[in-house]
Amino acid sequence: MNNGIQIVAQAWEDRVEPAVLVTVDASKTPNAIYVREIRHVPGEGFIVADNYFHKTRANIQSGSKGAILFLTKGRKSFQVKGTLSYHVDGPIFQNMQTWHDPKYPGVAATLLRVEEAFSGAERLL
């Protein structure tokens, strides 16, 4: 595993909720939402449950790249950026179904495959 990914994975274990998921629409207008139902999956990236996506879903389905921003308990910020994919079945969706809270809809899962990672302004990957 890349050292930058290891640093992010360790920071993820020390995070405070919620994280922020950012997408952009076709005209490059950003959309940021808070997410709580999110998991880091080694070798995959970050999986986010689609509970109430609207603009976010449309952005992902139109090919938006994305970013996830989170803070550690020590108030250190981390950001990962990458390609987004949307899953209504298959292994990514099934993974999400194992941990998502059934009081929320969990209609789909979004996977962010990490292509870049930062701690503050420091590029990790």
Coordinates of C-alpha atoms in Angstrom, one line a residue:
M1 CA 0.0 0.0 0.0
N2 CA 1.3 3.5 -0.9
N3 CA 2.6 5.4 2.1
G4 CA 0.2 8.3 1.4
I5 CA -2.8 5.9 1.4
Q6 CA -1.5 4.5 4.7
I7 CA -1.4 8.0 6.2
V8 CA -5.0 8.7 5.1
A9 CA -6.2 5.3 6.3
Q10 CA -4.7 5.9 9.8
A11 CA -6.1 9.4 9.9
W12 CA -9.5 8.1 8.8
E13 CA -9.5 5.9 11.9
D14 CA -9.1 9.0 14.1
R15 CA -11.7 11.2 12.3
V16 CA -14.6 13.1 13.6
E17 CA -17.9 13.0 11.8
P18 CA -19.3 14.1 9.5
A19 CA -17.1 14.1 6.3
V20 CA -17.8 16.3 3.3
L21 CA -18.4 14.9 -0.2
V22 CA -17.9 17.4 -3.1
T23 CA -19.1 16.9 -6.7
V24 CA -19.5 19.3 -9.6
D25 CA -22.3 19.6 -12.2
A26 CA -21.9 19.9 -16.0
S27 CA -21.3 23.7 -15.7
K28 CA -18.6 23.1 -13.1
T29 CA -20.7 24.4 -10.2
P30 CA -19.6 22.6 -7.0
N31 CA -22.0 20.9 -4.6
A32 CA -20.9 19.9 -1.1
I33 CA -22.8 17.7 1.3
Y34 CA -22.2 16.2 4.7
V35 CA -22.0 12.5 4.9
R36 CA -22.0 10.1 7.9
E37 CA -22.6 6.8 6.2
I38 CA -19.1 6.5 4.6
R39 CA -16.4 3.8 4.9
H40 CA -12.8 3.5 3.8
V41 CA -12.3 0.2 2.1
P42 CA -8.6 -0.7 1.6
G43 CA -7.8 -1.4 -2.0
E44 CA -11.1 0.1 -3.1
G45 CA -11.4 3.7 -1.8
F46 CA -14.2 5.4 0.0
I47 CA -17.8 4.1 -0.2
V48 CA -20.6 6.5 0.6
A49 CA -24.3 5.4 1.1
D50 CA -26.8 7.3 -1.1
N51 CA -29.5 8.1 1.4
Y52 CA -30.7 11.4 0.2
F53 CA -28.6 12.4 -2.8
H54 CA -30.3 14.6 -5.4
K55 CA -27.8 17.0 -7.0
T56 CA -25.0 14.8 -5.9
R57 CA -26.5 11.7 -7.6
A58 CA -27.0 13.7 -10.8
N59 CA -23.5 15.0 -10.7
I60 CA -22.0 11.5 -10.2
Q61 CA -24.1 10.1 -13.0
S62 CA -23.0 12.9 -15.4
G63 CA -19.3 11.9 -14.8
S64 CA -18.2 14.3 -12.0
K65 CA -15.0 13.6 -10.2
G66 CA -15.2 14.1 -6.5
A67 CA -13.5 15.0 -3.2
I68 CA -13.9 13.9 0.4
L69 CA -12.8 16.2 3.2
F70 CA -12.5 15.1 6.8
L71 CA -10.9 16.2 10.1
T72 CA -9.2 14.1 12.7
K73 CA -9.8 14.5 16.4
G74 CA -6.6 16.5 16.5
R75 CA -8.2 19.0 14.0
K76 CA -5.9 18.0 11.1
S77 CA -7.6 18.1 7.7
F78 CA -7.3 15.4 5.0
Q79 CA -8.7 15.5 1.5
V80 CA -8.9 12.7 -1.1
K81 CA -9.9 13.3 -4.7
G82 CA -10.7 10.9 -7.4
T83 CA -13.1 9.3 -9.8
L84 CA -16.7 8.6 -8.7
S85 CA -18.9 5.6 -9.6
Y86 CA -22.5 4.9 -8.7
H87 CA -23.6 1.4 -7.8
V88 CA -27.2 0.1 -7.4
D89 CA -26.1 -3.6 -7.2
G90 CA -22.9 -5.6 -7.2
P91 CA -20.0 -5.8 -4.7
I92 CA -19.7 -2.1 -3.8
F93 CA -23.5 -1.8 -3.2
Q94 CA -23.4 -5.1 -1.2
N95 CA -20.5 -3.8 0.9
M96 CA -22.5 -0.7 1.7
Q97 CA -25.5 -2.8 2.7
T98 CA -23.5 -4.6 5.4
W99 CA -22.9 -1.4 7.4
H100 CA -25.5 1.2 6.5
D101 CA -28.1 2.1 9.1
P102 CA -31.5 0.6 8.0
K103 CA -33.3 3.7 9.2
Y104 CA -32.0 5.4 6.1
P105 CA -32.9 4.4 2.5
G106 CA -29.5 3.2 1.3
V107 CA -30.7 3.2 -2.3
A108 CA -27.2 3.0 -3.8
A109 CA -23.5 3.3 -3.0
T110 CA -20.9 5.7 -4.4
L111 CA -17.3 4.7 -4.7
L112 CA -14.5 7.3 -4.8
R113 CA -11.3 5.7 -6.1
V114 CA -8.5 7.8 -4.6
E115 CA -6.2 9.4 -7.2
E116 CA -4.9 12.2 -5.0
A117 CA -4.6 12.7 -1.2
F118 CA -3.6 15.7 0.9
S119 CA -3.1 16.5 4.5
G120 CA -3.7 20.2 4.6
A121 CA -1.6 21.6 1.7
E122 CA 0.8 18.7 1.8
R123 CA 0.3 16.3 -1.1
L124 CA 0.5 12.7 0.1
L125 CA -0.4 11.0 -3.2

